[in-house]
Amino acid sequence: MEAPNILIVEDEVKIARFLELELQYEGYDVTLTHDGRSGLEKALQGTFDLIILDVMLPGLNGMEVCRRIRQSMETPIIMLTAKDDTMDKVMGLDLGADDYVTKPFAIEELLARIRVALKRKKSQLQSLKPLSVSGLKLDLEQHLVTFQDEIIDLTKREFDLLKYLMENQNIVMTRDRILEAVWGYDYLGDTNVVDVYIRYLRSKIDEKYRRKFIHTIRGVGYLFKDE
Protein backbone atom coordinates (compact mmCIF):
# COMPACT_ATOMS: atom_id res chain seq x y z
CA MET A 1 0.00 0.00 0.00
CA GLU A 2 1.42 3.39 -1.03
CA ALA A 3 2.30 5.74 1.84
CA PRO A 4 0.29 8.99 2.04
CA ASN A 5 2.23 11.96 0.69
CA ILE A 6 2.22 15.04 2.93
CA LEU A 7 3.39 18.56 2.08
CA ILE A 8 4.65 20.67 5.00
CA VAL A 9 4.75 24.45 4.46
CA GLU A 10 6.51 25.83 7.55
CA ASP A 11 9.07 28.67 7.70
CA GLU A 12 10.57 27.69 11.08
CA VAL A 13 13.24 25.25 9.93
CA LYS A 14 13.55 23.41 13.27
CA ILE A 15 9.78 22.82 13.50
CA ALA A 16 9.66 21.75 9.85
CA ARG A 17 12.50 19.27 10.34
CA PHE A 18 10.92 17.93 13.53
CA LEU A 19 7.62 17.36 11.71
CA GLU A 20 9.40 15.76 8.79
CA LEU A 21 11.17 13.23 11.02
CA GLU A 22 8.06 12.42 13.07
CA LEU A 23 5.88 11.92 9.99
CA GLN A 24 8.50 9.82 8.23
CA TYR A 25 8.73 7.67 11.36
CA GLU A 26 4.95 7.17 11.12
CA GLY A 27 5.37 5.96 7.54
CA TYR A 28 4.38 9.07 5.58
CA ASP A 29 6.22 10.45 2.55
CA VAL A 30 7.08 14.07 3.31
CA THR A 31 7.91 17.12 1.17
CA LEU A 32 9.17 20.30 2.87
CA THR A 33 9.05 23.94 1.82
CA HIS A 34 9.62 27.08 3.89
CA ASP A 35 7.71 29.95 2.29
CA GLY A 36 4.24 30.63 0.96
CA ARG A 37 5.00 31.00 -2.74
CA SER A 38 7.03 27.81 -3.07
CA GLY A 39 4.45 26.03 -0.91
CA LEU A 40 1.65 27.10 -3.22
CA GLU A 41 3.65 26.09 -6.28
CA LYS A 42 4.39 22.62 -4.90
CA ALA A 43 0.79 22.13 -3.78
CA LEU A 44 -0.58 22.98 -7.23
CA GLN A 45 2.00 21.01 -9.18
CA GLY A 46 2.31 17.95 -6.95
CA THR A 47 -0.03 15.18 -5.87
CA PHE A 48 -0.42 15.32 -2.11
CA ASP A 49 -2.80 13.52 0.21
CA LEU A 50 -2.62 16.26 2.85
CA ILE A 51 -1.04 19.69 3.40
CA ILE A 52 0.21 21.06 6.73
CA LEU A 53 0.21 24.83 6.30
CA ASP A 54 1.57 27.44 8.69
CA VAL A 55 -0.38 30.72 8.88
CA MET A 56 2.60 33.06 9.28
CA LEU A 57 4.75 32.55 6.17
CA PRO A 58 7.16 34.80 4.24
CA GLY A 59 6.32 35.66 0.65
CA LEU A 60 2.65 34.72 0.87
CA ASN A 61 0.78 34.11 4.11
CA GLY A 62 -0.90 30.81 4.86
CA MET A 63 -4.43 32.20 4.53
CA GLU A 64 -3.78 33.32 0.96
CA VAL A 65 -2.05 30.04 0.12
CA CYS A 66 -5.08 28.15 1.44
CA ARG A 67 -7.47 30.32 -0.56
CA ARG A 68 -5.57 29.77 -3.81
CA ILE A 69 -5.23 26.03 -3.26
CA ARG A 70 -8.98 25.76 -2.72
CA GLN A 71 -9.66 27.41 -6.08
CA SER A 72 -8.43 24.29 -7.85
CA MET A 73 -8.26 21.32 -5.49
CA GLU A 74 -9.77 19.74 -2.37
CA THR A 75 -6.62 18.33 -0.77
CA PRO A 76 -7.11 18.27 3.04
CA ILE A 77 -5.36 21.21 4.75
CA ILE A 78 -4.39 21.40 8.42
CA MET A 79 -3.31 24.91 9.38
CA LEU A 80 -0.77 25.72 12.08
CA THR A 81 -1.28 28.96 13.97
CA ALA A 82 1.16 30.45 16.49
CA LYS A 83 -1.57 32.06 18.54
CA ASP A 84 -4.86 30.85 19.93
CA ASP A 85 -6.78 33.44 17.92
CA THR A 86 -10.39 32.53 17.21
CA MET A 87 -10.59 34.91 14.25
CA ASP A 88 -7.56 33.25 12.61
CA LYS A 89 -9.21 29.87 13.02
CA VAL A 90 -12.56 31.07 11.70
CA MET A 91 -10.89 32.75 8.72
CA GLY A 92 -8.85 29.65 7.93
CA LEU A 93 -11.89 27.38 8.06
CA ASP A 94 -13.91 29.83 5.96
CA LEU A 95 -11.15 29.78 3.33
CA GLY A 96 -11.34 26.02 3.11
CA ALA A 97 -8.98 24.60 5.74
CA ASP A 98 -10.14 21.27 7.16
CA ASP A 99 -8.60 21.67 10.61
CA TYR A 100 -6.13 23.73 12.64
CA VAL A 101 -3.59 23.13 15.40
CA THR A 102 -2.28 25.87 17.70
CA LYS A 103 1.45 26.10 18.44
CA PRO A 104 2.95 24.80 20.62
CA PHE A 105 1.25 21.45 20.01
CA ALA A 106 1.79 17.85 21.05
CA ILE A 107 2.87 15.77 18.07
CA GLU A 108 0.36 13.11 19.11
CA GLU A 109 -2.47 15.59 18.61
CA LEU A 110 -1.27 16.55 15.14
CA LEU A 111 -0.83 12.90 14.16
CA ALA A 112 -4.37 12.15 15.32
CA ARG A 113 -5.76 15.05 13.27
CA ILE A 114 -3.79 13.86 10.23
CA ARG A 115 -5.28 10.37 10.57
CA VAL A 116 -8.80 11.80 10.82
CA ALA A 117 -8.31 14.04 7.76
CA LEU A 118 -6.88 11.21 5.66
CA LYS A 119 -9.64 8.84 6.72
CA ARG A 120 -12.26 11.45 5.80
CA LYS A 121 -10.64 11.97 2.40
CA LYS A 122 -10.56 8.21 1.74
CA SER A 123 -14.23 7.93 2.67
CA GLN A 124 -15.16 10.82 0.37
CA LEU A 125 -13.24 9.31 -2.54
CA GLN A 126 -14.90 5.93 -2.04
CA SER A 127 -18.33 7.56 -1.94
CA LEU A 128 -17.61 9.16 -5.34
CA LYS A 129 -16.55 5.94 -7.06
CA PRO A 130 -18.71 5.26 -10.13
CA LEU A 131 -21.39 2.61 -9.71
CA SER A 132 -21.31 0.09 -12.55
CA VAL A 133 -23.45 -2.95 -13.37
CA SER A 134 -23.18 -4.79 -16.71
CA GLY A 135 -22.61 -1.76 -18.90
CA LEU A 136 -24.81 0.59 -16.88
CA LYS A 137 -22.62 3.20 -15.20
CA LEU A 138 -23.54 5.97 -12.79
CA ASP A 139 -20.77 8.57 -12.31
CA LEU A 140 -21.38 10.51 -9.10
CA GLU A 141 -18.62 13.05 -9.72
CA GLN A 142 -19.90 14.06 -13.16
CA HIS A 143 -23.57 13.36 -12.29
CA LEU A 144 -23.77 11.26 -15.44
CA VAL A 145 -25.47 7.95 -16.34
CA THR A 146 -24.42 5.89 -19.36
CA PHE A 147 -25.17 2.48 -20.82
CA GLN A 148 -22.28 1.10 -22.86
CA ASP A 149 -20.97 4.69 -23.08
CA GLU A 150 -24.27 6.09 -24.41
CA ILE A 151 -25.51 8.96 -22.23
CA ILE A 152 -28.91 8.49 -20.55
CA ASP A 153 -30.73 11.74 -19.84
CA LEU A 154 -32.17 11.58 -16.30
CA THR A 155 -33.78 14.20 -14.08
CA LYS A 156 -32.20 14.77 -10.66
CA ARG A 157 -34.89 12.66 -8.96
CA GLU A 158 -34.45 9.83 -11.45
CA PHE A 159 -30.69 10.01 -10.92
CA ASP A 160 -31.08 9.88 -7.12
CA LEU A 161 -33.49 6.95 -7.35
CA LEU A 162 -31.19 4.99 -9.66
CA LYS A 163 -28.22 5.75 -7.39
CA TYR A 164 -30.09 4.41 -4.36
CA LEU A 165 -31.14 1.25 -6.18
CA MET A 166 -27.63 0.60 -7.51
CA GLU A 167 -26.06 1.21 -4.11
CA ASN A 168 -28.38 -1.48 -2.74
CA GLN A 169 -27.93 -3.95 -5.58
CA ASN A 170 -29.41 -7.41 -4.89
CA ILE A 171 -31.31 -6.10 -1.84
CA VAL A 172 -35.11 -5.84 -1.93
CA MET A 173 -36.06 -2.25 -1.11
CA THR A 174 -39.56 -1.44 0.11
CA ARG A 175 -41.41 1.58 -1.25
CA ASP A 176 -41.26 3.22 2.18
CA ARG A 177 -37.47 2.87 2.38
CA ILE A 178 -37.07 4.24 -1.13
CA LEU A 179 -39.39 7.12 -0.33
CA GLU A 180 -37.47 8.02 2.82
CA ALA A 181 -34.05 7.78 1.15
CA VAL A 182 -34.84 9.58 -2.12
CA TRP A 183 -37.70 11.95 -1.24
CA GLY A 184 -36.97 12.45 2.47
CA TYR A 185 -38.72 11.71 5.74
CA ASP A 186 -40.89 14.81 5.50
CA TYR A 187 -42.34 14.00 2.07
CA LEU A 188 -46.11 14.54 2.17
CA GLY A 189 -47.08 13.63 -1.39
CA ASP A 190 -48.59 10.50 -2.92
CA THR A 191 -46.61 7.33 -2.03
CA ASN A 192 -47.31 6.06 -5.56
CA VAL A 193 -44.62 8.50 -6.71
CA VAL A 194 -42.07 5.67 -6.26
CA ASP A 195 -43.92 3.49 -8.78
CA VAL A 196 -44.20 6.42 -11.20
CA TYR A 197 -40.45 7.09 -11.12
CA ILE A 198 -39.63 3.39 -11.38
CA ARG A 199 -41.63 3.41 -14.62
CA TYR A 200 -39.66 6.43 -15.82
CA LEU A 201 -36.36 4.62 -15.19
CA ARG A 202 -37.55 1.44 -16.83
CA SER A 203 -38.63 3.30 -19.97
CA LYS A 204 -35.25 5.04 -20.21
CA ILE A 205 -33.06 2.05 -19.34
CA ASP A 206 -34.65 -1.43 -19.19
CA GLU A 207 -37.02 -1.01 -22.12
CA LYS A 208 -34.73 1.10 -24.28
CA TYR A 209 -31.77 -1.26 -23.98
CA ARG A 210 -33.79 -4.47 -23.56
CA ARG A 211 -32.13 -5.30 -20.24
CA LYS A 212 -33.93 -6.04 -17.02
CA PHE A 213 -32.25 -4.27 -14.13
CA ILE A 214 -35.23 -3.19 -12.01
CA HIS A 215 -37.36 -6.09 -10.74
CA THR A 216 -40.72 -5.84 -8.99
CA ILE A 217 -41.10 -7.96 -5.85
CA ARG A 218 -44.88 -8.16 -5.50
CA GLY A 219 -46.24 -6.94 -2.19
CA VAL A 220 -42.79 -5.78 -1.06
CA GLY A 221 -41.02 -3.34 -3.38
CA TYR A 222 -38.19 -3.34 -5.91
CA LEU A 223 -34.93 -5.15 -6.49
CA PHE A 224 -32.04 -3.92 -8.61
CA LYS A 225 -29.94 -6.69 -10.17
CA ASP A 226 -28.55 -7.73 -13.50
CA GLU A 227 -30.89 -10.03 -15.39
mmCIF file of C-alpha atoms in Angstrom:
data_model
loop_
_atom_site.group_PDB
_atom_site.id
_atom_site.type_symbol
_atom_site.label_atom_id
_atom_site.label_comp_id
_atom_site.label_asym_id
_atom_site.label_seq_id
_atom_site.Cartn_x
_atom_site.Cartn_y
_atom_site.Cartn_z
ATOM 1 C CA MET A 1 0.000 0.000 0.000
ATOM 2 C CA GLU A 2 1.417 3.388 -1.029
ATOM 3 C CA ALA A 3 2.296 5.737 1.838
ATOM 4 C CA PRO A 4 0.289 8.986 2.038
ATOM 5 C CA ASN A 5 2.231 11.960 0.688
ATOM 6 C CA ILE A 6 2.218 15.041 2.932
ATOM 7 C CA LEU A 7 3.387 18.557 2.083
ATOM 8 C CA ILE A 8 4.646 20.673 4.997
ATOM 9 C CA VAL A 9 4.755 24.449 4.459
ATOM 10 C CA GLU A 10 6.512 25.835 7.552
ATOM 11 C CA ASP A 11 9.071 28.668 7.704
ATOM 12 C CA GLU A 12 10.568 27.690 11.078
ATOM 13 C CA VAL A 13 13.243 25.252 9.934
ATOM 14 C CA LYS A 14 13.554 23.415 13.267
ATOM 15 C CA ILE A 15 9.783 22.819 13.498
ATOM 16 C CA ALA A 16 9.655 21.751 9.853
ATOM 17 C CA ARG A 17 12.499 19.270 10.340
ATOM 18 C CA PHE A 18 10.918 17.925 13.529
ATOM 19 C CA LEU A 19 7.617 17.361 11.715
ATOM 20 C CA GLU A 20 9.403 15.758 8.785
ATOM 21 C CA LEU A 21 11.175 13.227 11.022
ATOM 22 C CA GLU A 22 8.059 12.419 13.065
ATOM 23 C CA LEU A 23 5.877 11.924 9.992
ATOM 24 C CA GLN A 24 8.498 9.821 8.233
ATOM 25 C CA TYR A 25 8.729 7.669 11.358
ATOM 26 C CA GLU A 26 4.948 7.170 11.120
ATOM 27 C CA GLY A 27 5.367 5.962 7.542
ATOM 28 C CA TYR A 28 4.384 9.073 5.577
ATOM 29 C CA ASP A 29 6.217 10.452 2.545
ATOM 30 C CA VAL A 30 7.080 14.074 3.307
ATOM 31 C CA THR A 31 7.907 17.121 1.171
ATOM 32 C CA LEU A 32 9.171 20.304 2.865
ATOM 33 C CA THR A 33 9.046 23.935 1.823
ATOM 34 C CA HIS A 34 9.622 27.077 3.891
ATOM 35 C CA ASP A 35 7.713 29.955 2.285
ATOM 36 C CA GLY A 36 4.240 30.628 0.958
ATOM 37 C CA ARG A 37 4.999 31.002 -2.738
ATOM 38 C CA SER A 38 7.030 27.812 -3.073
ATOM 39 C CA GLY A 39 4.454 26.033 -0.912
ATOM 40 C CA LEU A 40 1.645 27.096 -3.220
ATOM 41 C CA GLU A 41 3.650 26.086 -6.284
ATOM 42 C CA LYS A 42 4.391 22.623 -4.897
ATOM 43 C CA ALA A 43 0.790 22.131 -3.777
ATOM 44 C CA LEU A 44 -0.579 22.979 -7.226
ATOM 45 C CA GLN A 45 2.005 21.008 -9.185
ATOM 46 C CA GLY A 46 2.312 17.950 -6.954
ATOM 47 C CA THR A 47 -0.029 15.180 -5.870
ATOM 48 C CA PHE A 48 -0.423 15.318 -2.106
ATOM 49 C CA ASP A 49 -2.804 13.520 0.211
ATOM 50 C CA LEU A 50 -2.622 16.256 2.854
ATOM 51 C CA ILE A 51 -1.037 19.686 3.401
ATOM 52 C CA ILE A 52 0.208 21.058 6.730
ATOM 53 C CA LEU A 53 0.212 24.826 6.301
ATOM 54 C CA ASP A 54 1.573 27.441 8.692
ATOM 55 C CA VAL A 55 -0.380 30.717 8.877
ATOM 56 C CA MET A 56 2.598 33.060 9.277
ATOM 57 C CA LEU A 57 4.752 32.545 6.172
ATOM 58 C CA PRO A 58 7.161 34.802 4.237
ATOM 59 C CA GLY A 59 6.315 35.655 0.650
ATOM 60 C CA LEU A 60 2.655 34.720 0.870
ATOM 61 C CA ASN A 61 0.777 34.112 4.112
ATOM 62 C CA GLY A 62 -0.902 30.808 4.861
ATOM 63 C CA MET A 63 -4.427 32.195 4.532
ATOM 64 C CA GLU A 64 -3.777 33.320 0.957
ATOM 65 C CA VAL A 65 -2.051 30.040 0.115
ATOM 66 C CA CYS A 66 -5.079 28.154 1.445
ATOM 67 C CA ARG A 67 -7.470 30.319 -0.564
ATOM 68 C CA ARG A 68 -5.573 29.775 -3.815
ATOM 69 C CA ILE A 69 -5.228 26.034 -3.264
ATOM 70 C CA ARG A 70 -8.985 25.755 -2.724
ATOM 71 C CA GLN A 71 -9.658 27.407 -6.082
ATOM 72 C CA SER A 72 -8.429 24.295 -7.852
ATOM 73 C CA MET A 73 -8.257 21.318 -5.485
ATOM 74 C CA GLU A 74 -9.773 19.740 -2.373
ATOM 75 C CA THR A 75 -6.615 18.334 -0.771
ATOM 76 C CA PRO A 76 -7.105 18.271 3.039
ATOM 77 C CA ILE A 77 -5.360 21.205 4.751
ATOM 78 C CA ILE A 78 -4.390 21.402 8.416
ATOM 79 C CA MET A 79 -3.310 24.912 9.384
ATOM 80 C CA LEU A 80 -0.769 25.718 12.085
ATOM 81 C CA THR A 81 -1.276 28.957 13.968
ATOM 82 C CA ALA A 82 1.155 30.454 16.487
ATOM 83 C CA LYS A 83 -1.572 32.064 18.544
ATOM 84 C CA ASP A 84 -4.861 30.854 19.934
ATOM 85 C CA ASP A 85 -6.780 33.437 17.919
ATOM 86 C CA THR A 86 -10.391 32.529 17.214
ATOM 87 C CA MET A 87 -10.586 34.908 14.245
ATOM 88 C CA ASP A 88 -7.560 33.248 12.609
ATOM 89 C CA LYS A 89 -9.211 29.865 13.018
ATOM 90 C CA VAL A 90 -12.557 31.066 11.699
ATOM 91 C CA MET A 91 -10.893 32.751 8.715
ATOM 92 C CA GLY A 92 -8.846 29.648 7.935
ATOM 93 C CA LEU A 93 -11.888 27.377 8.061
ATOM 94 C CA ASP A 94 -13.907 29.826 5.955
ATOM 95 C CA LEU A 95 -11.152 29.784 3.327
ATOM 96 C CA GLY A 96 -11.336 26.015 3.113
ATOM 97 C CA ALA A 97 -8.977 24.599 5.740
ATOM 98 C CA ASP A 98 -10.141 21.268 7.160
ATOM 99 C CA ASP A 99 -8.603 21.668 10.612
ATOM 100 C CA TYR A 100 -6.131 23.726 12.640
ATOM 101 C CA VAL A 101 -3.588 23.130 15.397
ATOM 102 C CA THR A 102 -2.279 25.868 17.702
ATOM 103 C CA LYS A 103 1.454 26.105 18.444
ATOM 104 C CA PRO A 104 2.952 24.801 20.617
ATOM 105 C CA PHE A 105 1.251 21.454 20.014
ATOM 106 C CA ALA A 106 1.788 17.855 21.048
ATOM 107 C CA ILE A 107 2.870 15.770 18.071
ATOM 108 C CA GLU A 108 0.362 13.106 19.110
ATOM 109 C CA GLU A 109 -2.471 15.591 18.607
ATOM 110 C CA LEU A 110 -1.270 16.550 15.141
ATOM 111 C CA LEU A 111 -0.828 12.896 14.161
ATOM 112 C CA ALA A 112 -4.371 12.148 15.317
ATOM 113 C CA ARG A 113 -5.764 15.047 13.273
ATOM 114 C CA ILE A 114 -3.788 13.863 10.231
ATOM 115 C CA ARG A 115 -5.280 10.371 10.572
ATOM 116 C CA VAL A 116 -8.798 11.800 10.816
ATOM 117 C CA ALA A 117 -8.309 14.042 7.760
ATOM 118 C CA LEU A 118 -6.878 11.211 5.658
ATOM 119 C CA LYS A 119 -9.640 8.839 6.718
ATOM 120 C CA ARG A 120 -12.265 11.446 5.799
ATOM 121 C CA LYS A 121 -10.640 11.967 2.402
ATOM 122 C CA LYS A 122 -10.562 8.212 1.736
ATOM 123 C CA SER A 123 -14.234 7.927 2.672
ATOM 124 C CA GLN A 124 -15.162 10.816 0.367
ATOM 125 C CA LEU A 125 -13.238 9.308 -2.540
ATOM 126 C CA GLN A 126 -14.898 5.932 -2.041
ATOM 127 C CA SER A 127 -18.328 7.555 -1.944
ATOM 128 C CA LEU A 128 -17.614 9.158 -5.341
ATOM 129 C CA LYS A 129 -16.555 5.944 -7.062
ATOM 130 C CA PRO A 130 -18.708 5.257 -10.129
ATOM 131 C CA LEU A 131 -21.386 2.606 -9.713
ATOM 132 C CA SER A 132 -21.306 0.090 -12.548
ATOM 133 C CA VAL A 133 -23.451 -2.954 -13.373
ATOM 134 C CA SER A 134 -23.178 -4.791 -16.710
ATOM 135 C CA GLY A 135 -22.607 -1.758 -18.902
ATOM 136 C CA LEU A 136 -24.809 0.591 -16.881
ATOM 137 C CA LYS A 137 -22.616 3.204 -15.205
ATOM 138 C CA LEU A 138 -23.537 5.975 -12.791
ATOM 139 C CA ASP A 139 -20.774 8.568 -12.306
ATOM 140 C CA LEU A 140 -21.384 10.512 -9.098
ATOM 141 C CA GLU A 141 -18.622 13.046 -9.715
ATOM 142 C CA GLN A 142 -19.905 14.064 -13.156
ATOM 143 C CA HIS A 143 -23.567 13.363 -12.295
ATOM 144 C CA LEU A 144 -23.773 11.256 -15.439
ATOM 145 C CA VAL A 145 -25.470 7.954 -16.336
ATOM 146 C CA THR A 146 -24.423 5.885 -19.361
ATOM 147 C CA PHE A 147 -25.168 2.482 -20.816
ATOM 148 C CA GLN A 148 -22.279 1.103 -22.857
ATOM 149 C CA ASP A 149 -20.967 4.689 -23.083
ATOM 150 C CA GLU A 150 -24.273 6.092 -24.409
ATOM 151 C CA ILE A 151 -25.505 8.962 -22.230
ATOM 152 C CA ILE A 152 -28.908 8.489 -20.555
ATOM 153 C CA ASP A 153 -30.733 11.739 -19.836
ATOM 154 C CA LEU A 154 -32.172 11.584 -16.304
ATOM 155 C CA THR A 155 -33.777 14.198 -14.078
ATOM 156 C CA LYS A 156 -32.201 14.772 -10.656
ATOM 157 C CA ARG A 157 -34.888 12.663 -8.964
ATOM 158 C CA GLU A 158 -34.449 9.829 -11.448
ATOM 159 C CA PHE A 159 -30.687 10.007 -10.915
ATOM 160 C CA ASP A 160 -31.085 9.882 -7.116
ATOM 161 C CA LEU A 161 -33.490 6.946 -7.354
ATOM 162 C CA LEU A 162 -31.188 4.986 -9.662
ATOM 163 C CA LYS A 163 -28.223 5.746 -7.390
ATOM 164 C CA TYR A 164 -30.094 4.407 -4.355
ATOM 165 C CA LEU A 165 -31.141 1.250 -6.180
ATOM 166 C CA MET A 166 -27.633 0.604 -7.515
ATOM 167 C CA GLU A 167 -26.055 1.215 -4.105
ATOM 168 C CA ASN A 168 -28.377 -1.480 -2.743
ATOM 169 C CA GLN A 169 -27.925 -3.955 -5.580
ATOM 170 C CA ASN A 170 -29.409 -7.414 -4.892
ATOM 171 C CA ILE A 171 -31.307 -6.099 -1.845
ATOM 172 C CA VAL A 172 -35.107 -5.844 -1.928
ATOM 173 C CA MET A 173 -36.063 -2.251 -1.107
ATOM 174 C CA THR A 174 -39.564 -1.436 0.114
ATOM 175 C CA ARG A 175 -41.410 1.579 -1.250
ATOM 176 C CA ASP A 176 -41.261 3.222 2.182
ATOM 177 C CA ARG A 177 -37.473 2.869 2.379
ATOM 178 C CA ILE A 178 -37.065 4.237 -1.129
ATOM 179 C CA LEU A 179 -39.393 7.118 -0.334
ATOM 180 C CA GLU A 180 -37.467 8.022 2.816
ATOM 181 C CA ALA A 181 -34.050 7.778 1.151
ATOM 182 C CA VAL A 182 -34.838 9.582 -2.116
ATOM 183 C CA TRP A 183 -37.703 11.946 -1.243
ATOM 184 C CA GLY A 184 -36.974 12.453 2.468
ATOM 185 C CA TYR A 185 -38.725 11.709 5.735
ATOM 186 C CA ASP A 186 -40.886 14.811 5.503
ATOM 187 C CA TYR A 187 -42.340 13.996 2.075
ATOM 188 C CA LEU A 188 -46.111 14.542 2.169
ATOM 189 C CA GLY A 189 -47.085 13.626 -1.391
ATOM 190 C CA ASP A 190 -48.586 10.504 -2.921
ATOM 191 C CA THR A 191 -46.612 7.334 -2.030
ATOM 192 C CA ASN A 192 -47.305 6.056 -5.558
ATOM 193 C CA VAL A 193 -44.624 8.501 -6.709
ATOM 194 C CA VAL A 194 -42.075 5.674 -6.258
ATOM 195 C CA ASP A 195 -43.923 3.494 -8.784
ATOM 196 C CA VAL A 196 -44.195 6.419 -11.196
ATOM 197 C CA TYR A 197 -40.450 7.091 -11.124
ATOM 198 C CA ILE A 198 -39.631 3.389 -11.382
ATOM 199 C CA ARG A 199 -41.632 3.410 -14.623
ATOM 200 C CA TYR A 200 -39.656 6.434 -15.818
ATOM 201 C CA LEU A 201 -36.358 4.620 -15.186
ATOM 202 C CA ARG A 202 -37.553 1.437 -16.826
ATOM 203 C CA SER A 203 -38.631 3.300 -19.965
ATOM 204 C CA LYS A 204 -35.245 5.044 -20.214
ATOM 205 C CA ILE A 205 -33.065 2.054 -19.342
ATOM 206 C CA ASP A 206 -34.645 -1.425 -19.185
ATOM 207 C CA GLU A 207 -37.018 -1.014 -22.121
ATOM 208 C CA LYS A 208 -34.730 1.102 -24.281
ATOM 209 C CA TYR A 209 -31.770 -1.265 -23.983
ATOM 210 C CA ARG A 210 -33.788 -4.474 -23.557
ATOM 211 C CA ARG A 211 -32.128 -5.298 -20.236
ATOM 212 C CA LYS A 212 -33.935 -6.043 -17.018
ATOM 213 C CA PHE A 213 -32.246 -4.268 -14.135
ATOM 214 C CA ILE A 214 -35.232 -3.193 -12.006
ATOM 215 C CA HIS A 215 -37.360 -6.090 -10.741
ATOM 216 C CA THR A 216 -40.723 -5.845 -8.987
ATOM 217 C CA ILE A 217 -41.105 -7.959 -5.848
ATOM 218 C CA ARG A 218 -44.879 -8.159 -5.497
ATOM 219 C CA GLY A 219 -46.237 -6.943 -2.193
ATOM 220 C CA VAL A 220 -42.787 -5.779 -1.062
ATOM 221 C CA GLY A 221 -41.017 -3.337 -3.375
ATOM 222 C CA TYR A 222 -38.194 -3.342 -5.906
ATOM 223 C CA LEU A 223 -34.926 -5.146 -6.493
ATOM 224 C CA PHE A 224 -32.043 -3.924 -8.613
ATOM 225 C CA LYS A 225 -29.942 -6.686 -10.168
ATOM 226 C CA ASP A 226 -28.547 -7.729 -13.505
ATOM 227 C CA GLU A 227 -30.892 -10.026 -15.385
#
